CSV table of C-alpha atoms and ligand atoms in Angstrom, one decimal:
chain,number,residue,atom,x,y,z
A,1389,MET,CA,-51.6,15.6,58.9
A,1390,ASN,CA,-49.5,12.5,59.2
A,1391,ILE,CA,-51.2,9.9,61.4
A,1392,LEU,CA,-49.3,6.9,62.6
A,1393,MET,CA,-51.0,4.0,64.5
A,1394,ILE,CA,-48.8,1.5,66.2
A,1395,ASN,CA,-50.8,-1.6,67.2
A,1396,GLY,CA,-49.5,-3.7,70.0
A,1397,THR,CA,-50.9,-6.8,68.4
A,1398,MET,CA,-51.1,-8.3,64.9
A,1399,ARG,CA,-54.8,-9.1,65.5
A,1400,LYS,CA,-57.4,-6.8,63.9
A,1401,GLY,CA,-59.6,-7.3,66.9
A,1402,SER,CA,-61.5,-4.9,69.2
A,1403,THR,CA,-58.5,-2.7,70.0
A,1404,TYR,CA,-57.6,-2.2,66.3
A,1405,HIS,CA,-61.2,-1.5,65.4
A,1406,VAL,CA,-61.4,1.2,68.1
A,1407,GLY,CA,-58.2,2.8,66.7
A,1408,LYS,CA,-59.5,2.5,63.1
A,1409,MET,CA,-62.8,4.2,64.1
A,1410,LEU,CA,-60.9,7.1,65.5
A,1411,ILE,CA,-58.8,7.4,62.3
A,1412,ASP,CA,-61.9,7.2,60.1
A,1413,LYS,CA,-63.4,10.1,62.1
A,1414,ILE,CA,-60.4,12.3,62.1
A,1415,ALA,CA,-58.5,11.6,58.8
A,1416,THR,CA,-59.2,13.7,55.7
A,1417,LYS,CA,-58.3,12.7,52.2
A,1418,GLU,CA,-55.1,14.7,52.3
A,1419,ASP,CA,-53.9,13.0,55.5
A,1420,GLN,CA,-51.3,10.2,55.3
A,1421,VAL,CA,-52.3,7.3,57.5
A,1422,ILE,CA,-49.8,4.5,58.3
A,1423,GLU,CA,-50.7,1.5,60.4
A,1424,LEU,CA,-47.9,-0.6,62.0
A,1425,PHE,CA,-48.4,-4.0,63.7
A,1426,LEU,CA,-46.3,-5.4,66.5
A,1427,PRO,CA,-44.4,-7.6,66.6
A,1428,LYS,CA,-44.1,-7.7,62.8
A,1429,ASP,CA,-42.8,-4.2,62.5
A,1430,MET,CA,-40.5,-4.4,65.5
A,1431,PRO,CA,-40.1,-8.0,66.5
A,1432,GLU,CA,-37.0,-7.8,68.7
A,1433,PHE,CA,-36.8,-7.6,72.5
A,1434,CYS,CA,-34.5,-4.9,74.0
A,1435,ARG,CA,-31.3,-6.7,75.0
A,1436,GLY,CA,-30.6,-4.2,77.7
A,1437,CYS,CA,-27.2,-3.3,76.5
A,1438,GLY,CA,-27.8,0.4,77.1
A,1439,ARG,CA,-25.8,1.4,74.1
A,1440,CYS,CA,-28.7,3.6,72.9
A,1441,ILE,CA,-28.5,5.5,76.1
A,1442,MET,CA,-24.8,5.6,76.7
A,1443,GLU,CA,-23.5,5.9,73.1
A,1444,ASP,CA,-26.0,6.5,70.3
A,1445,GLU,CA,-29.3,5.1,69.3
A,1446,THR,CA,-27.8,4.0,66.0
A,1447,LYS,CA,-25.7,1.5,68.0
A,1448,CYS,CA,-28.8,-0.5,68.9
A,1449,PHE,CA,-28.7,-4.0,67.4
A,1450,ASP,CA,-32.1,-3.4,66.0
A,1451,TYR,CA,-31.5,0.1,64.6
A,1452,LEU,CA,-30.9,-0.8,60.9
A,1453,MET,CA,-33.5,-3.5,60.6
A,1454,TYR,CA,-36.4,-1.9,62.5
A,1455,MET,CA,-35.7,1.2,64.7
A,1456,LYS,CA,-34.5,3.5,62.0
A,1457,ARG,CA,-37.7,3.2,60.0
A,1458,LEU,CA,-39.9,3.2,63.1
A,1459,THR,CA,-38.3,6.3,64.6
A,1460,GLY,CA,-38.5,8.1,61.2
A,1461,LEU,CA,-42.2,7.4,61.1
A,1462,ILE,CA,-42.8,8.5,64.7
A,1463,ASP,CA,-40.9,11.7,64.1
A,1464,LYS,CA,-43.0,12.5,60.9
A,1465,ALA,CA,-46.3,11.8,62.6
A,1466,ASN,CA,-48.5,14.7,63.8
A,1467,LEU,CA,-50.8,12.3,65.5
A,1468,LEU,CA,-49.5,9.2,67.1
A,1469,ILE,CA,-51.9,6.4,68.1
A,1470,LEU,CA,-50.7,3.6,70.3
A,1471,THR,CA,-53.1,0.7,70.8
A,1472,SER,CA,-52.9,-2.4,72.9
A,1473,PRO,CA,-55.3,-5.0,74.1
A,1474,VAL,CA,-55.0,-5.7,77.8
A,1475,HIS,CA,-52.9,-8.8,78.3
A,1476,VAL,CA,-52.7,-9.8,82.0
A,1477,MET,CA,-53.5,-6.3,83.1
A,1478,HIS,CA,-50.9,-4.5,81.0
A,1479,VAL,CA,-49.8,-3.8,77.4
A,1480,THR,CA,-48.9,-6.7,75.2
A,1481,GLY,CA,-45.3,-7.9,75.3
A,1482,ALA,CA,-44.8,-6.6,71.8
A,1483,MET,CA,-45.8,-3.1,72.8
A,1484,LYS,CA,-43.7,-3.1,75.9
A,1485,SER,CA,-40.8,-4.4,73.9
A,1486,MET,CA,-41.2,-1.5,71.4
A,1487,LEU,CA,-41.4,1.0,74.3
A,1488,ASP,CA,-38.3,-0.4,75.9
A,1489,HIS,CA,-36.3,0.4,72.8
A,1490,TYR,CA,-37.1,4.1,73.3
A,1491,GLY,CA,-35.6,4.5,76.8
A,1492,TYR,CA,-33.0,6.8,75.3
A,1493,ARG,CA,-35.8,9.1,74.2
A,1494,PHE,CA,-37.0,9.7,77.7
A,1495,MET,CA,-36.6,13.4,78.6
A,1496,VAL,CA,-33.8,12.7,81.0
A,1497,HIS,CA,-31.8,11.5,78.0
A,1498,ARG,CA,-32.5,12.7,74.4
A,1499,PRO,CA,-36.1,13.4,73.6
A,1500,GLY,CA,-37.0,14.0,70.0
A,1501,ALA,CA,-37.7,17.6,69.3
A,1502,SER,CA,-40.9,17.0,67.2
A,1503,MET,CA,-42.5,15.2,70.2
A,1504,PHE,CA,-43.2,18.5,71.9
A,1505,ARG,CA,-45.6,19.5,69.1
A,1506,LYS,CA,-47.2,16.1,68.7
A,1507,GLN,CA,-50.6,14.8,69.8
A,1508,ALA,CA,-50.9,11.2,70.9
A,1509,VAL,CA,-53.7,8.9,71.8
A,1510,CYS,CA,-53.4,5.6,73.8
A,1511,ILE,CA,-56.2,3.1,73.2
A,1512,ALA,CA,-56.8,-0.1,75.1
A,1513,THR,CA,-59.6,-2.7,75.3
A,1514,ALA,CA,-60.1,-5.5,77.9
A,1515,ALA,CA,-62.6,-8.2,78.4
A,1516,GLY,CA,-63.0,-7.0,82.0
A,1517,GLY,CA,-60.3,-5.2,83.9
A,1518,GLY,CA,-56.9,-3.7,83.4
A,1519,VAL,CA,-57.7,-0.9,81.0
A,1520,ARG,CA,-56.3,1.8,83.3
A,1521,SER,CA,-53.0,0.1,84.0
A,1522,THR,CA,-52.6,-0.7,80.3
A,1523,LEU,CA,-53.3,2.9,79.2
A,1524,LYS,CA,-50.8,4.1,81.8
A,1525,ASP,CA,-48.1,1.8,80.4
A,1526,MET,CA,-48.3,3.7,77.1
A,1527,LYS,CA,-49.1,7.1,78.5
A,1528,ILE,CA,-46.0,7.1,80.7
A,1529,SER,CA,-43.7,6.6,77.7
A,1530,LEU,CA,-45.4,9.2,75.6
A,1531,GLN,CA,-45.2,11.8,78.4
A,1532,PHE,CA,-41.6,11.1,79.1
A,1533,TRP,CA,-40.9,11.3,75.4
A,1534,GLY,CA,-42.3,14.8,75.6
A,1535,ALA,CA,-45.5,14.5,73.7
A,1536,ALA,CA,-47.4,17.8,73.8
A,1537,ARG,CA,-50.9,16.3,74.4
A,1538,VAL,CA,-51.6,12.7,75.4
A,1539,TYR,CA,-55.2,11.4,75.3
A,1540,THR,CA,-56.3,8.0,76.5
A,1541,TYR,CA,-59.3,5.9,75.6
A,1542,GLY,CA,-60.1,2.5,77.0
A,1543,MET,CA,-63.1,0.3,77.0
A,1544,SER,CA,-64.0,-2.9,78.7
A,1545,VAL,CA,-65.7,-4.7,75.8
A,1546,ALA,CA,-66.7,-8.0,77.6
A,1547,SER,CA,-65.5,-10.0,74.7
A,1548,LEU,CA,-62.5,-11.7,73.2
A,1549,GLY,CA,-63.1,-10.3,69.7
A,1550,TRP,CA,-64.8,-7.4,67.9
A,1551,ASP,CA,-67.7,-9.6,66.6
A,1552,GLY,CA,-68.7,-10.3,70.2
A,1553,VAL,CA,-68.9,-6.7,71.2
A,1554,SER,CA,-72.5,-5.6,71.7
A,1555,ALA,CA,-74.1,-3.0,69.5
A,1556,ASP,CA,-74.7,-0.8,72.5
A,1557,LYS,CA,-71.1,-0.8,73.4
A,1558,LYS,CA,-70.1,-0.1,69.8
A,1559,GLU,CA,-72.4,2.9,69.7
A,1560,ARG,CA,-71.0,4.2,73.0
A,1561,ILE,CA,-67.5,3.8,71.6
A,1562,ASP,CA,-68.6,5.7,68.5
A,1563,ARG,CA,-70.0,8.6,70.6
A,1564,ASP,CA,-66.9,8.7,72.9
A,1565,LEU,CA,-64.6,8.8,69.9
A,1566,SER,CA,-66.5,11.7,68.3
A,1567,LYS,CA,-65.9,13.7,71.5
A,1568,LEU,CA,-62.2,12.8,71.5
A,1569,VAL,CA,-62.0,13.9,67.9
A,1570,LEU,CA,-63.3,17.4,68.9
A,1571,LYS,CA,-60.4,17.7,71.4
A,1572,ILE,CA,-57.8,16.5,68.9
A,1573,SER,CA,-59.0,18.7,66.1
A,1574,LYS,CA,-59.1,21.9,68.3
A,1575,ASP,CA,-56.3,24.0,67.0
A,1576,PRO,CA,-54.0,21.2,65.7
A,1577,ASP,CA,-51.5,23.7,64.4
A,1578,GLY,CA,-51.2,25.3,67.8
A,1579,VAL,CA,-50.2,22.2,69.7
A,1580,ASN,CA,-48.0,23.1,72.6
A,1581,PRO,CA,-47.0,21.1,75.6
A,1582,GLY,CA,-48.8,21.6,78.9
A,1583,ILE,CA,-47.4,22.8,82.2
A,1584,LYS,CA,-46.4,19.3,83.4
A,1585,THR,CA,-44.3,18.6,80.2
A,1586,ARG,CA,-42.7,22.0,80.3
A,1587,ALA,CA,-41.9,21.6,84.0
A,1588,LEU,CA,-40.3,18.2,83.4
A,1589,PHE,CA,-38.3,19.8,80.5
A,1590,TYR,CA,-37.0,22.5,82.7
A,1591,ILE,CA,-36.0,20.0,85.5
A,1592,MET,CA,-34.1,17.9,82.9
A,1593,ARG,CA,-32.6,21.1,81.5
A,1594,SER,CA,-31.2,22.0,84.9
A,1595,PHE,CA,-29.7,18.5,85.2
A,1596,HIS,CA,-28.0,18.8,81.8
A,1597,LYS,CA,-26.7,22.3,82.6
A,1598,LYS,CA,-25.0,20.9,85.7
A,1599,GLY,CA,-23.8,17.9,83.6
A,1600,MET,CA,-25.1,14.3,83.7
A,1601,SER,CA,-23.7,12.2,80.9
A,1602,PRO,CA,-21.6,13.7,78.1
A,1603,VAL,CA,-23.8,12.1,75.4
A,1604,ASP,CA,-27.0,13.5,76.7
A,1605,ASP,CA,-25.6,16.9,77.8
A,1606,ASN,CA,-24.1,17.4,74.3
A,1607,TYR,CA,-27.4,16.6,72.7
A,1608,TRP,CA,-29.2,19.2,74.8
A,1609,LYS,CA,-26.5,21.7,74.0
A,1610,GLU,CA,-26.6,21.0,70.3
A,1611,MET,CA,-30.4,21.3,70.3
A,1612,GLY,CA,-29.9,24.8,71.8
A,1613,TRP,CA,-32.1,23.8,74.7
A,1614,LEU,CA,-29.5,24.8,77.3
A,1615,GLY,CA,-29.7,28.2,75.7
A,1616,LYS,CA,-32.8,30.0,74.3
A,1617,GLU,CA,-34.2,27.3,72.0
A,1618,ARG,CA,-37.2,25.3,73.0
A,1619,PRO,CA,-38.5,22.2,71.3
A,1620,TRP,CA,-42.1,23.5,71.3
A,1621,LYS,CA,-41.2,26.6,69.3
A,1622,LEU,CA,-42.3,26.2,65.7
A,1623,LEU,CA,-39.9,23.8,64.1
A,1624,LYS,CA,-38.8,24.1,60.5
A,1625,LYS,CA,-40.6,21.6,58.2
A,1626,GLU,CA,-37.5,19.5,57.6
A,1627,GLU,CA,-37.1,19.0,61.3
A,1628,LEU,CA,-40.6,17.5,61.7
B,2606,FMN,C1,-53.2,-13.4,76.7
B,2606,FMN,C2,-54.4,-12.6,77.1
B,2606,FMN,C3,-54.4,-12.0,78.3
B,2606,FMN,C4,-55.6,-11.2,78.6
B,2606,FMN,N1,-55.6,-10.6,79.8
B,2606,FMN,C5,-56.7,-9.9,80.1
B,2606,FMN,C6,-56.8,-9.2,81.4
B,2606,FMN,O1,-55.8,-9.2,82.2
B,2606,FMN,N2,-57.9,-8.5,81.7
B,2606,FMN,C7,-59.0,-8.5,80.8
B,2606,FMN,O2,-60.0,-7.9,81.2
B,2606,FMN,N3,-58.9,-9.1,79.6
B,2606,FMN,C8,-57.8,-9.8,79.3
B,2606,FMN,N4,-57.8,-10.4,78.0
B,2606,FMN,C9,-58.9,-10.2,77.1
B,2606,FMN,C10,-58.5,-9.0,76.1
B,2606,FMN,O3,-57.9,-8.0,76.7
B,2606,FMN,C11,-59.8,-8.5,75.4
B,2606,FMN,O4,-60.6,-9.5,74.9
B,2606,FMN,C12,-59.4,-7.5,74.4
B,2606,FMN,O5,-60.6,-6.7,74.0
B,2606,FMN,C13,-58.9,-8.1,73.2
B,2606,FMN,O6,-58.5,-7.1,72.2
B,2606,FMN,P1,-58.2,-7.6,70.7
B,2606,FMN,O7,-59.5,-8.1,70.2
B,2606,FMN,O8,-57.8,-6.3,70.1
B,2606,FMN,O9,-57.2,-8.6,70.7
B,2606,FMN,C14,-56.6,-11.1,77.7
B,2606,FMN,C15,-56.6,-11.8,76.4
B,2606,FMN,C16,-55.4,-12.5,76.1
B,2606,FMN,C17,-55.4,-13.2,74.8
């Protein structure tokens, strides 16, 4: 299994530790684990030019320097973990900035085929409040990207750093993550999108059948999704 963790902060604080605990519980020796840190691994803001949506994602000013590598890693991952501390009730600016760059991957445009067989986990920690809204920030993108299964885990840790988190809380996090691992590990080869994702796919498919924008319509046509192909059918290895 390929595991990719994208951290919305460079800080190896509480949020990172929760993500790392999850990886330690789930990864085997054979698994490839890659950890990325924002903003280092994608430091640019979306300029809002819309060229990724209207022309091609390779036209993004940040494609060659950052997005090409990042997208390649996302596509190869079987398990995608997005983490963010709560910063003023939402994801960090760095995480939001990265998510903005993937507007073109929303299902209404050109979702990546491999997303529909991928599992994803969103992790957030806060000192007090804002965990729900922060998890939602990340979950919304993953769902609209077409991720087959999206799990969330958040904890109010009552601290500004991992060292200040109480032993009780750490034990609880450990227990919660063990339960989450059971869900993720259940039939990892049979990951299929749920009814909501499929319904969204079919709504978008009907739009593209009628015709929305030539770039997106052609993509759906080339993927065979306007015909009989479906992205959640077993993809060939080279497509993953
Ligand atoms: C700029 C900034 C904004 C924050 N905003 C919130 C907030 O809105 N709600 C909250 O409960 N904690 C907030 N916090 C606290 C962090 O979310 C909390 O300490 C978190 O566990 C830190 O995770 P980290 O150790 O991975 O950086 C904020 C911290 C910073 C630095």
